[in-house]
mmCIF file with all atom_site columns, C-alpha atoms in Angstrom:
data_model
loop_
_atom_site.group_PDB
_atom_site.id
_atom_site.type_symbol
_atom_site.label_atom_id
_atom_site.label_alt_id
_atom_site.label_comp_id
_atom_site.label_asym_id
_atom_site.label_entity_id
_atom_site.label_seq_id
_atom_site.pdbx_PDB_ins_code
_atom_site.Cartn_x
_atom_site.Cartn_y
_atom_site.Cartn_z
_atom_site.occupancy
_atom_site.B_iso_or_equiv
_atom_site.pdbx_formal_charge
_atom_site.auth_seq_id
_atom_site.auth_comp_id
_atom_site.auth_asym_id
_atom_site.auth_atom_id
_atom_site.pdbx_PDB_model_num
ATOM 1   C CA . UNK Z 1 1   ? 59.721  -5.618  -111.169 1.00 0.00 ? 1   UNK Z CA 1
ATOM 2   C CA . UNK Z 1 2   ? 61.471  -7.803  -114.129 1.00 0.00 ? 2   UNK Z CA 1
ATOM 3   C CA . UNK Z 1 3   ? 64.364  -10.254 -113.186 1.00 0.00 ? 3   UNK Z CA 1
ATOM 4   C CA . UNK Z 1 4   ? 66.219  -8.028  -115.019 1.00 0.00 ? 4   UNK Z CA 1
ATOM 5   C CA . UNK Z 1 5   ? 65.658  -4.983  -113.626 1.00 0.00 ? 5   UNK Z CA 1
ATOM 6   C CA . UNK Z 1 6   ? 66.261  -6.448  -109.874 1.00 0.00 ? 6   UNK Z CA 1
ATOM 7   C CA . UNK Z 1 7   ? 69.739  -7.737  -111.832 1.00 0.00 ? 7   UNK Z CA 1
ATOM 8   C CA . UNK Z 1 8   ? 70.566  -4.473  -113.055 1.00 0.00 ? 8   UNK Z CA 1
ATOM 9   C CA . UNK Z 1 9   ? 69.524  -2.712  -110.035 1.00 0.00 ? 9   UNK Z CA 1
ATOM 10  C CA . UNK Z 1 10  ? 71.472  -4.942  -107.953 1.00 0.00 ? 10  UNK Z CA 1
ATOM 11  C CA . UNK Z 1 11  ? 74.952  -4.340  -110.381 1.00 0.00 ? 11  UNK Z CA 1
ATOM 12  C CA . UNK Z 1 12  ? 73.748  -0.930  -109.952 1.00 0.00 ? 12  UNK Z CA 1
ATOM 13  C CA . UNK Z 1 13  ? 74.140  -1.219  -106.144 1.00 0.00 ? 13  UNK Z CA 1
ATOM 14  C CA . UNK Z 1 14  ? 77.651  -2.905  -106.207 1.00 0.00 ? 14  UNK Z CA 1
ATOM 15  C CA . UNK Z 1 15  ? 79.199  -0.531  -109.096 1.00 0.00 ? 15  UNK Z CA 1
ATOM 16  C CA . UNK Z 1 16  ? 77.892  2.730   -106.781 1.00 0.00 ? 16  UNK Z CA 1
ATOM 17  C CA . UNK Z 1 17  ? 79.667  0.792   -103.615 1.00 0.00 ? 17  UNK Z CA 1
ATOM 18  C CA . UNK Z 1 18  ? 83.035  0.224   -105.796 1.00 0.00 ? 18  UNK Z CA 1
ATOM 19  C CA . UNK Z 1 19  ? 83.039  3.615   -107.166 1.00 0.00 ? 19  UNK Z CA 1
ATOM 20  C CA . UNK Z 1 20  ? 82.842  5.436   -103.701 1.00 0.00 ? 20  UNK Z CA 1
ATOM 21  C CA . UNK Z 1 21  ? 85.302  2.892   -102.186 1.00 0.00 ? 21  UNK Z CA 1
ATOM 22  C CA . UNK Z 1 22  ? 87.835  4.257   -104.629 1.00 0.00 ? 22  UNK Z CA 1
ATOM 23  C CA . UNK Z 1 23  ? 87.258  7.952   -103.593 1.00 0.00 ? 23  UNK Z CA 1
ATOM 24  C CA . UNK Z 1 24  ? 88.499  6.553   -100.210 1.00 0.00 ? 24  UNK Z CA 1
ATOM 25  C CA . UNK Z 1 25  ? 91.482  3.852   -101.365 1.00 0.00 ? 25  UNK Z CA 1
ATOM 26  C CA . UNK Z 1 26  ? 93.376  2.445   -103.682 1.00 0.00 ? 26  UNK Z CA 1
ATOM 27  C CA . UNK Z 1 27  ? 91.417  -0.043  -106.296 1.00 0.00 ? 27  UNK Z CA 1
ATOM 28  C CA . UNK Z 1 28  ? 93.879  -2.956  -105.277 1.00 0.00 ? 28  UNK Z CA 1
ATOM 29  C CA . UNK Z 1 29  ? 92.962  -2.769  -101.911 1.00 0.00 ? 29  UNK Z CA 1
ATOM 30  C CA . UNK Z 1 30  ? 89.334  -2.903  -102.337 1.00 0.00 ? 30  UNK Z CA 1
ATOM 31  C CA . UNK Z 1 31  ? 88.249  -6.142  -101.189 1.00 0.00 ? 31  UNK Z CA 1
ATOM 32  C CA . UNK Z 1 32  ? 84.983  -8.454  -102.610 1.00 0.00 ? 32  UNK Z CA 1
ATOM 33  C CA . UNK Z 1 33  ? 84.419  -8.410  -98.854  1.00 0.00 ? 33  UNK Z CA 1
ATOM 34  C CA . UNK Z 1 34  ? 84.049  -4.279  -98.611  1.00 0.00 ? 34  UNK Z CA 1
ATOM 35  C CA . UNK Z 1 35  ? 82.278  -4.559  -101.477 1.00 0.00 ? 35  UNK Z CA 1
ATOM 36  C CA . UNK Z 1 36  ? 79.574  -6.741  -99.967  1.00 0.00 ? 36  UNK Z CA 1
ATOM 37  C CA . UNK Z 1 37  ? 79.662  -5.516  -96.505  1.00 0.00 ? 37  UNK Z CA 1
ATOM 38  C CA . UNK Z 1 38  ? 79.140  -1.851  -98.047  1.00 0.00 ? 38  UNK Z CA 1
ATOM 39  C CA . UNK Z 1 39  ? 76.182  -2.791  -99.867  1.00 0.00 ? 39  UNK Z CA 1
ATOM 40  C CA . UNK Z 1 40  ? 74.556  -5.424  -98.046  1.00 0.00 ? 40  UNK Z CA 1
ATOM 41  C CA . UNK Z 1 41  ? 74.664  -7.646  -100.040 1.00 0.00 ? 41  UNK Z CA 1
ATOM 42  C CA . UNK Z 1 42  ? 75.834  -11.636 -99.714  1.00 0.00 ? 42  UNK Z CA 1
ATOM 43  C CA . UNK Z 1 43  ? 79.204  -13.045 -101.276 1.00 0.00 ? 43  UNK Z CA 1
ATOM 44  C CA . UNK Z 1 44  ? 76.766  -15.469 -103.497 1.00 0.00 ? 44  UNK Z CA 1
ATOM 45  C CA . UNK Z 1 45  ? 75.090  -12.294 -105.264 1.00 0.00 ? 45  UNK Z CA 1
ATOM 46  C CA . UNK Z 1 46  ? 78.395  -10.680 -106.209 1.00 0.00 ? 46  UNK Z CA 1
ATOM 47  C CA . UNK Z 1 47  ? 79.639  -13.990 -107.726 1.00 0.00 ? 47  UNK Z CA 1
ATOM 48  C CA . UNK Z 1 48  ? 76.004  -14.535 -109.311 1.00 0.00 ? 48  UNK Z CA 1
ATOM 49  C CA . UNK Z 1 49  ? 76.710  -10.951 -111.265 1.00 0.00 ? 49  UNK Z CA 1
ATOM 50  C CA . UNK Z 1 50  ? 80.585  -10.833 -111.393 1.00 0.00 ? 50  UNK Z CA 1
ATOM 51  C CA . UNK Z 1 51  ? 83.459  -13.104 -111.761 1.00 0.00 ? 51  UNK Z CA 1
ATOM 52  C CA . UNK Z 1 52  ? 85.158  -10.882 -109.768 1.00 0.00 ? 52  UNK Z CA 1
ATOM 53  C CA . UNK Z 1 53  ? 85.917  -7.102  -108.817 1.00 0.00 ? 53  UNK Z CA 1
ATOM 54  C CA . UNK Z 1 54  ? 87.651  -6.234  -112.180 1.00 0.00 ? 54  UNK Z CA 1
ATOM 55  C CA . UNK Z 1 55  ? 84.889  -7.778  -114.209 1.00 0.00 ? 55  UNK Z CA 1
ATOM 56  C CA . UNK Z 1 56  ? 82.552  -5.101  -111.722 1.00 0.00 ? 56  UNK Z CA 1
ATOM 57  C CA . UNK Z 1 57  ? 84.633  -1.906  -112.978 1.00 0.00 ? 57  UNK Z CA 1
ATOM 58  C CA . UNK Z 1 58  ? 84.581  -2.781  -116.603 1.00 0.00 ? 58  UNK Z CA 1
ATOM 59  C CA . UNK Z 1 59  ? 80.786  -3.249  -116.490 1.00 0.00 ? 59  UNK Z CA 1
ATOM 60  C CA . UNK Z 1 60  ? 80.871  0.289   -114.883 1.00 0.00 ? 60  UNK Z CA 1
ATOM 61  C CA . UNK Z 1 61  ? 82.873  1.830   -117.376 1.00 0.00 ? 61  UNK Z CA 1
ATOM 62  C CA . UNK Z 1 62  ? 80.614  0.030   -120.165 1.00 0.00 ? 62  UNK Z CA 1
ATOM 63  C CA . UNK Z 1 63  ? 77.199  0.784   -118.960 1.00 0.00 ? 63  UNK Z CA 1
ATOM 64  C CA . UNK Z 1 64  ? 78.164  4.360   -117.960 1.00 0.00 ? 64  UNK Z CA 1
ATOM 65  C CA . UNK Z 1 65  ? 80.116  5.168   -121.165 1.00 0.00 ? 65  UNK Z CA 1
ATOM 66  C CA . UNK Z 1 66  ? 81.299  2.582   -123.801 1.00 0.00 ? 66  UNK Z CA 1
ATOM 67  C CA . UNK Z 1 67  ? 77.544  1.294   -124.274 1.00 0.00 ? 67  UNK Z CA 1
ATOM 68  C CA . UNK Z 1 68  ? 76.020  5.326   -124.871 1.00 0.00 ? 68  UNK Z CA 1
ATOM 69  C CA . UNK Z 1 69  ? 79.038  6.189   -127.183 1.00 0.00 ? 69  UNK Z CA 1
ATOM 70  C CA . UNK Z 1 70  ? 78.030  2.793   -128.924 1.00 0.00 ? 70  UNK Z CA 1
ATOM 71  C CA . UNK Z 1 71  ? 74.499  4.113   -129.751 1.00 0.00 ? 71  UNK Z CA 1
ATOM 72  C CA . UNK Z 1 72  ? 75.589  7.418   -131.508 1.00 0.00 ? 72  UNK Z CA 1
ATOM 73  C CA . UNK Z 1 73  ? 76.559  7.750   -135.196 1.00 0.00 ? 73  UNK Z CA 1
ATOM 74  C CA . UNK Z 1 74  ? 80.286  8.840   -134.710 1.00 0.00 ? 74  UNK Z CA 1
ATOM 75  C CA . UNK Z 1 75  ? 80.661  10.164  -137.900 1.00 0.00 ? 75  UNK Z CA 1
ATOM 76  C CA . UNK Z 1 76  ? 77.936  12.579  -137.719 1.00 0.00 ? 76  UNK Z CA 1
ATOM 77  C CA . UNK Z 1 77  ? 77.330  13.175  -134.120 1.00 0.00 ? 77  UNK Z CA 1
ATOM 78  C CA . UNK Z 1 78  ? 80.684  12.848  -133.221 1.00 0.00 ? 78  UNK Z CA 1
ATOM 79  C CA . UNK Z 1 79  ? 80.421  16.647  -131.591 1.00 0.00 ? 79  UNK Z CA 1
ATOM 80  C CA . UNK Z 1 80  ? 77.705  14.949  -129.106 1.00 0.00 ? 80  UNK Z CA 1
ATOM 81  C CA . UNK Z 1 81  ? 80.303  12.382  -128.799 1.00 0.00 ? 81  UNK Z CA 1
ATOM 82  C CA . UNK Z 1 82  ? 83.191  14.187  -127.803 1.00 0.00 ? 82  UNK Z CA 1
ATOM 83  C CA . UNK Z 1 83  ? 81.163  16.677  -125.466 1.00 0.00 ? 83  UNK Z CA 1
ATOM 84  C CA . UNK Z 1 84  ? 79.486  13.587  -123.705 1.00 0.00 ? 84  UNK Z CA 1
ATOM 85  C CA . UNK Z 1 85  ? 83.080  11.467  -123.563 1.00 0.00 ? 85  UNK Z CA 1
ATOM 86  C CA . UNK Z 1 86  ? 84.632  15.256  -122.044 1.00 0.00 ? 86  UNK Z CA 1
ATOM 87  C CA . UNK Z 1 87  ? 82.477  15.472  -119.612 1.00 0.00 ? 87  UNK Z CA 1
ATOM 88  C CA . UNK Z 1 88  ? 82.362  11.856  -117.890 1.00 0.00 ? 88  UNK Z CA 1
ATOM 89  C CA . UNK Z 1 89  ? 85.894  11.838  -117.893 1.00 0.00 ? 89  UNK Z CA 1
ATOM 90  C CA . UNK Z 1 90  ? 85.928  15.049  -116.164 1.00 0.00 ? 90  UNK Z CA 1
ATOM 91  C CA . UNK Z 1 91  ? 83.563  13.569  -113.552 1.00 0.00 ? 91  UNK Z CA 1
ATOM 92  C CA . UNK Z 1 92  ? 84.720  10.466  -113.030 1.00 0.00 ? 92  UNK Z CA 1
ATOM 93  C CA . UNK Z 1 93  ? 88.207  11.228  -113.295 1.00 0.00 ? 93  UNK Z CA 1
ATOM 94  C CA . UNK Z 1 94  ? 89.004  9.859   -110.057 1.00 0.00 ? 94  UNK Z CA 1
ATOM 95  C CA . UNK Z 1 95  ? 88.013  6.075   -111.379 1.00 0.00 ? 95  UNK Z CA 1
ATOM 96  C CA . UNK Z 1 96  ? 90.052  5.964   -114.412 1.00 0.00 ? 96  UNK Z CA 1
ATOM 97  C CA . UNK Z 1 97  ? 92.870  7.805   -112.226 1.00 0.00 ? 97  UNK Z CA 1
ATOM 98  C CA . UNK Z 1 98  ? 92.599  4.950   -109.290 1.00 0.00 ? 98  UNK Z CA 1
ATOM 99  C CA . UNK Z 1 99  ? 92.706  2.514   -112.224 1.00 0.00 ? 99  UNK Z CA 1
ATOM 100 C CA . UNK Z 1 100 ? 95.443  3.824   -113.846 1.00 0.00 ? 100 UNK Z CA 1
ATOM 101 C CA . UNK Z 1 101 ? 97.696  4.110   -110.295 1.00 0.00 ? 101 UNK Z CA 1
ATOM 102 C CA . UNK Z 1 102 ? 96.551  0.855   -109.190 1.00 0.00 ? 102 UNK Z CA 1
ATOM 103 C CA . UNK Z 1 103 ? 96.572  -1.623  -112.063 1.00 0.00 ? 103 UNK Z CA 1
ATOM 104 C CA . UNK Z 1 104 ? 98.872  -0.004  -114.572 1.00 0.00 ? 104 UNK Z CA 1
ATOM 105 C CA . UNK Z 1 105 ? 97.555  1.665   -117.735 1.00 0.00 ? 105 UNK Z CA 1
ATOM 106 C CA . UNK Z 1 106 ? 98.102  -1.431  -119.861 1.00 0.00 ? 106 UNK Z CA 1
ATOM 107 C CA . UNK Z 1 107 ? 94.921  -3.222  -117.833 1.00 0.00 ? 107 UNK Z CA 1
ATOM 108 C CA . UNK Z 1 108 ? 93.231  -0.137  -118.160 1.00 0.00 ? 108 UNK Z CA 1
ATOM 109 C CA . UNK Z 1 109 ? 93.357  -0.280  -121.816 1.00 0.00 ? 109 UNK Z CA 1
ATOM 110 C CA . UNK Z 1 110 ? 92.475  -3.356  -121.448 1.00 0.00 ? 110 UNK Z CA 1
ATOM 111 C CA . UNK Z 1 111 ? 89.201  -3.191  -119.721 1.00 0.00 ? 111 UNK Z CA 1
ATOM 112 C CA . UNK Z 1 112 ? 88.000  -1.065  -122.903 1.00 0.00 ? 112 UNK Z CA 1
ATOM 113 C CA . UNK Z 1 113 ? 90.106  -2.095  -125.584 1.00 0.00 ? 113 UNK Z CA 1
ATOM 114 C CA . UNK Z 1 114 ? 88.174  -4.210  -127.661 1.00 0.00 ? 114 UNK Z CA 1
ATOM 115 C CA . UNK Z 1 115 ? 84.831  -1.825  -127.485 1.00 0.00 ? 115 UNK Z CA 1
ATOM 116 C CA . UNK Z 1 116 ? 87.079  1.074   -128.771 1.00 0.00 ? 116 UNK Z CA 1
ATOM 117 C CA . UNK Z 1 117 ? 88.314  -1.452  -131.930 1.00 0.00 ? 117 UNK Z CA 1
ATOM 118 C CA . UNK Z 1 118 ? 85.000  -2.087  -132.593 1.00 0.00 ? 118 UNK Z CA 1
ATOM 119 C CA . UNK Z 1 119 ? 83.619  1.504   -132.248 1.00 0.00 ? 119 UNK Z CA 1
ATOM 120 C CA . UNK Z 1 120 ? 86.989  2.636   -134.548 1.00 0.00 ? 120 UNK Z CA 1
ATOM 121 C CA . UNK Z 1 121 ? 86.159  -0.444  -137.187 1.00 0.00 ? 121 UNK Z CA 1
ATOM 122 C CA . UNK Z 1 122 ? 82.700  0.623   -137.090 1.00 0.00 ? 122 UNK Z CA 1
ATOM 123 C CA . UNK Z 1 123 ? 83.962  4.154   -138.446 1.00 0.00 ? 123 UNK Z CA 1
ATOM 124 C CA . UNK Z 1 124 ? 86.302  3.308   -141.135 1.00 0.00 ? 124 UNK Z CA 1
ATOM 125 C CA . UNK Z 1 125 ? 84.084  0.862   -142.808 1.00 0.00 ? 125 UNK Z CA 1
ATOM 126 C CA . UNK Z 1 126 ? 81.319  3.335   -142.867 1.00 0.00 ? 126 UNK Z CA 1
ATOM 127 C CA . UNK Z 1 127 ? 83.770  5.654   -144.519 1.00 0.00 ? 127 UNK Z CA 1
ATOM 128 C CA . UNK Z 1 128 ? 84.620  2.596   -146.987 1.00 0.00 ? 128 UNK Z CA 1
ATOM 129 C CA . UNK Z 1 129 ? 81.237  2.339   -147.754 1.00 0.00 ? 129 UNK Z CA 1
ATOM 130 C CA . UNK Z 1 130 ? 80.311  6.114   -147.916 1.00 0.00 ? 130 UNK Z CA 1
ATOM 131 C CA . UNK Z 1 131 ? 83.637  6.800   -150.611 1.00 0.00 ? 131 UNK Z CA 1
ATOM 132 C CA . UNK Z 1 132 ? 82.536  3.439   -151.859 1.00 0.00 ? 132 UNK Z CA 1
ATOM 133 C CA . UNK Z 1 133 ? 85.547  1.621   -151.854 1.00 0.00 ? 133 UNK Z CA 1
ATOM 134 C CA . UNK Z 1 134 ? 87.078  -1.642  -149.771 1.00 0.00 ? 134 UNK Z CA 1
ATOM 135 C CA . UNK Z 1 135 ? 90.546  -1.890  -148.070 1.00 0.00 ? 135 UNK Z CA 1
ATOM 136 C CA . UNK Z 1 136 ? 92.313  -5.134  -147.124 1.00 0.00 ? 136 UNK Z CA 1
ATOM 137 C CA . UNK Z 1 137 ? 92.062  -6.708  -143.907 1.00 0.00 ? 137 UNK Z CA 1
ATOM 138 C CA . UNK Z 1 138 ? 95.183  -5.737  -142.916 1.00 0.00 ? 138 UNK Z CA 1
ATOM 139 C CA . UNK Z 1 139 ? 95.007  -2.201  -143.251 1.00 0.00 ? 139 UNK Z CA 1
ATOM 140 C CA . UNK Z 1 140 ? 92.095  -2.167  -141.365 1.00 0.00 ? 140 UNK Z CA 1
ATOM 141 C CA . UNK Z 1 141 ? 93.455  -3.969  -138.825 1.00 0.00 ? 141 UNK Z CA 1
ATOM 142 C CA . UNK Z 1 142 ? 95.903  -1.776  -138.560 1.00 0.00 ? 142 UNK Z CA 1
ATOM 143 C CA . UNK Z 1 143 ? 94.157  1.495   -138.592 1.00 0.00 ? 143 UNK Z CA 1
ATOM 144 C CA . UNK Z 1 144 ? 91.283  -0.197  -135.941 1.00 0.00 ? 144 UNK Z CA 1
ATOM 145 C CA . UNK Z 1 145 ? 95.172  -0.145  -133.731 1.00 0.00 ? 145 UNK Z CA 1
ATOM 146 C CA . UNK Z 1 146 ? 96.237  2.725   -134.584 1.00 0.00 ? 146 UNK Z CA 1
ATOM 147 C CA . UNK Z 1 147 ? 93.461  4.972   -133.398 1.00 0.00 ? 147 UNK Z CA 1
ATOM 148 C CA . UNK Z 1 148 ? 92.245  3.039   -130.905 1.00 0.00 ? 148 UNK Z CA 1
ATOM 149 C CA . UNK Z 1 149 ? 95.391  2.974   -129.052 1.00 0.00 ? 149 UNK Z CA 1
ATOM 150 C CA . UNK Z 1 150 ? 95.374  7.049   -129.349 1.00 0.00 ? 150 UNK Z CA 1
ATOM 151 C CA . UNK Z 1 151 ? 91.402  6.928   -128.372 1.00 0.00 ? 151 UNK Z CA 1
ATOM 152 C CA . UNK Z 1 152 ? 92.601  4.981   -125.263 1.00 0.00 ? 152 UNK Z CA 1
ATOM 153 C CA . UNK Z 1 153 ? 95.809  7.327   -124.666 1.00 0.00 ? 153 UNK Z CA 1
ATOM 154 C CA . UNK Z 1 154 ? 93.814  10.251  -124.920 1.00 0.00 ? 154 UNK Z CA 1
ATOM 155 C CA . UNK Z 1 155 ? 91.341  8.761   -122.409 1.00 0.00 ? 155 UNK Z CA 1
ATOM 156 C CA . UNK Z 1 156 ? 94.190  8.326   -119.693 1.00 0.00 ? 156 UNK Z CA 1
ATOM 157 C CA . UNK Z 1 157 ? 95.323  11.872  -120.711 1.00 0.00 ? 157 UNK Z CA 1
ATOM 158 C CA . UNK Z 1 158 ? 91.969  13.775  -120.278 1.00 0.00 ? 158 UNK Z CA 1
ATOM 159 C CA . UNK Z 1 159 ? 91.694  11.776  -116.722 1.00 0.00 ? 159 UNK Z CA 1
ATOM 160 C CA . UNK Z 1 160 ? 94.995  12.604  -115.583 1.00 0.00 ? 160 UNK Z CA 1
ATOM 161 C CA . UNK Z 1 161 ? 95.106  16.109  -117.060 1.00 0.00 ? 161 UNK Z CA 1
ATOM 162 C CA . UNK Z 1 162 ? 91.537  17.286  -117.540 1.00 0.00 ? 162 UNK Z CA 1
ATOM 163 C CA . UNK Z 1 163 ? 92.838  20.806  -118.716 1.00 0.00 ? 163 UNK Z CA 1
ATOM 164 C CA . UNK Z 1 164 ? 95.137  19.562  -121.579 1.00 0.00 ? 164 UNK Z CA 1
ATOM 165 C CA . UNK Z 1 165 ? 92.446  20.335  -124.116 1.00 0.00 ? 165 UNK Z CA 1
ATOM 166 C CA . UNK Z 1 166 ? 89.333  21.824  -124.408 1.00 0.00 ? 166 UNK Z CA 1
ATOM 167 C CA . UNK Z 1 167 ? 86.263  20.468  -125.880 1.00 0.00 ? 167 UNK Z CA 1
ATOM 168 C CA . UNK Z 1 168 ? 86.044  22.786  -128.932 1.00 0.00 ? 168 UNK Z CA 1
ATOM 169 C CA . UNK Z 1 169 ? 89.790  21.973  -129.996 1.00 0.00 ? 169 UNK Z CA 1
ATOM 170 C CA . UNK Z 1 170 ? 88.845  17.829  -129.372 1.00 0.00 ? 170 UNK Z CA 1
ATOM 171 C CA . UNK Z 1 171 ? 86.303  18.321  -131.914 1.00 0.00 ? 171 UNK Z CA 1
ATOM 172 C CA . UNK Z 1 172 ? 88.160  20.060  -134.262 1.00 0.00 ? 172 UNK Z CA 1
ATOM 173 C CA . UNK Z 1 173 ? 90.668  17.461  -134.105 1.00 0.00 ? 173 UNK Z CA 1
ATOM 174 C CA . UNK Z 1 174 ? 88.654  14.597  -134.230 1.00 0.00 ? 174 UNK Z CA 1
ATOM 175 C CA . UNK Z 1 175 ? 86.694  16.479  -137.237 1.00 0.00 ? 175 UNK Z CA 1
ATOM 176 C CA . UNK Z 1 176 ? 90.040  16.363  -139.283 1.00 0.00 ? 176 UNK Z CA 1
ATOM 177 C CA . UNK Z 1 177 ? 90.471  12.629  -138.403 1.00 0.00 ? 177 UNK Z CA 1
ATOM 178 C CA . UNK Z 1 178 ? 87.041  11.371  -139.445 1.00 0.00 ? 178 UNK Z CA 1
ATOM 179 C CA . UNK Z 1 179 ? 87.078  13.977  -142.481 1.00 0.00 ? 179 UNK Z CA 1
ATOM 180 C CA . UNK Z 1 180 ? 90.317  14.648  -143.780 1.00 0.00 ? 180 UNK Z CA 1
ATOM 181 C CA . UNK Z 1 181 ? 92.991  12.024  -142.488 1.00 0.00 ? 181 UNK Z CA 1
ATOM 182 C CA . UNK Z 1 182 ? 91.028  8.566   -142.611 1.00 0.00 ? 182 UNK Z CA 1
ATOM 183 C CA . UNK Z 1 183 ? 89.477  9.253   -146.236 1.00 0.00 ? 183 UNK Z CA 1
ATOM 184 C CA . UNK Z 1 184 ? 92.305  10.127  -147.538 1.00 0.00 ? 184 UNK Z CA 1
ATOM 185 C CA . UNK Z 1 185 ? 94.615  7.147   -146.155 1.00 0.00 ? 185 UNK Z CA 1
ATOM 186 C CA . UNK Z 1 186 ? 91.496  4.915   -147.723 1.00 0.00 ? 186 UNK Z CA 1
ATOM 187 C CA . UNK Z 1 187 ? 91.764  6.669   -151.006 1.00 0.00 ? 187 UNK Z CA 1
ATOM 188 C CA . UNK Z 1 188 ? 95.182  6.730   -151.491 1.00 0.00 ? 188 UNK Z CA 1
ATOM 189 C CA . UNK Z 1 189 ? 95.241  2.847   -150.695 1.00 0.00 ? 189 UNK Z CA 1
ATOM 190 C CA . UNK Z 1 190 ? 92.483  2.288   -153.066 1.00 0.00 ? 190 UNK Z CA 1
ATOM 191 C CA . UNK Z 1 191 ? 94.678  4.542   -155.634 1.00 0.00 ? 191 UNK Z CA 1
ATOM 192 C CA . UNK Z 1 192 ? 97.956  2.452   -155.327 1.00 0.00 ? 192 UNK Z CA 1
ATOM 193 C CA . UNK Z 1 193 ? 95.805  -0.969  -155.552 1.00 0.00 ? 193 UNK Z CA 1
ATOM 194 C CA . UNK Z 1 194 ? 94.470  0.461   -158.693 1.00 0.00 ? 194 UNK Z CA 1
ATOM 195 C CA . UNK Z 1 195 ? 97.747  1.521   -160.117 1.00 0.00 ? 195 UNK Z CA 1
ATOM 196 C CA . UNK Z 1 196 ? 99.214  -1.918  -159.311 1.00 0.00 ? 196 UNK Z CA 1
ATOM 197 C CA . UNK Z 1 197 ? 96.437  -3.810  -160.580 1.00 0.00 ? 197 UNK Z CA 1
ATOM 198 C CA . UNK Z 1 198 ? 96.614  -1.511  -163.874 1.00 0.00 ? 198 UNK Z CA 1
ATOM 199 C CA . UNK Z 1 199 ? 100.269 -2.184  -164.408 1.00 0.00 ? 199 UNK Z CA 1
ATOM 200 C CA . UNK Z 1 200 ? 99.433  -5.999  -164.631 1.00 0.00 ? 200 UNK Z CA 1
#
């Protein structure tokens, strides 16, 4: 076995402890000590893989979600997307939910935030490139914000209320975002920049 494997196998190890600590208590009471003493492990090899416990639950929400949704093309598989995003968050509603009553939703955010802006910039410029056209900075700053904060919301949501949609109506939706609403926000833009340069 690789040095990496006996890594990951080990972050494995601690991630399963954390996660079946929370089905028993609150995340801010979980201790590094729990942790350890749950696993078997030594205080040395949790601070060889994490800086601490918080740095442990975003690794588990990355390897077990943000990394797979990373991998797909999410404007053409974004059906495979959705149904694979549905269903973790249905099972392992009870970490975001001990997350979200223990740290506050703004560190939840947090923990993904910057994988979402980079999934959500990942989409618009492929749209750019596919209507063949280029935005400013700004706007796509803005629109990166924009949807990731409702991508995060509506992660919270589905956690705390897994019956508030259903797949087939999230995938709908998120068809008429990726199709309708973003291209034509990027055309329009592209339009007025046009017009403006033209009246020069």
């Amino acid at each position: 076995m690789t040095n990496e494997e006996v890594s990951y196998n080990t972050k494995k190890a601690l991630a399963d402890t954390l996660k079946e600590l929370m089905t028993r208590k609150p995340f801010s009471k979980i201790t590094v000590s729990e942790i350890i003493r749950e696993c078997n492990v030594n205080r040395k090899t949790f601070y060889y893989h994490f800086e601490d416990i918080y740095s442990l639950l975003k690794w588990i929400f990355e390897q077990e979600a943000i990394d797979i949704v990373k991998k797909y093309d999410l404007i053409n598989d974004y059906t495979d997307v959705i149904n694979f995003v549905f269903d973790y968050v249905q099972h392992n509603a009870f970490i975001i939910s001990c997350t979200y009553d223990s740290l506050g939703r703004d560190v939840l955010k947090s923990f993904f935030y910057q994988d979402f802006i980079s999934i959500t910039r990942k989409i618009i410029i492929s749209m750019e490139e596919t209507l063949d056209i280029r935005v400013s900075d700004d706007l796509l700053n803005f629109l990166c914000n924009l949807f990731t904060e409702g991508m995060a919301g509506m992660l919270i949501q589905l956690a705390q209320h897994p019956n508030a949609y259903k797949k087939e109506q999230l995938i709908e939706y998120y068809s008429i975002i990726i199709h309708t609403s973003i291209p034509a926000v990027l055309l329009d833009y592209a339009k007025k920049a046009n017009d403006k340069g033209s009246a020069l």
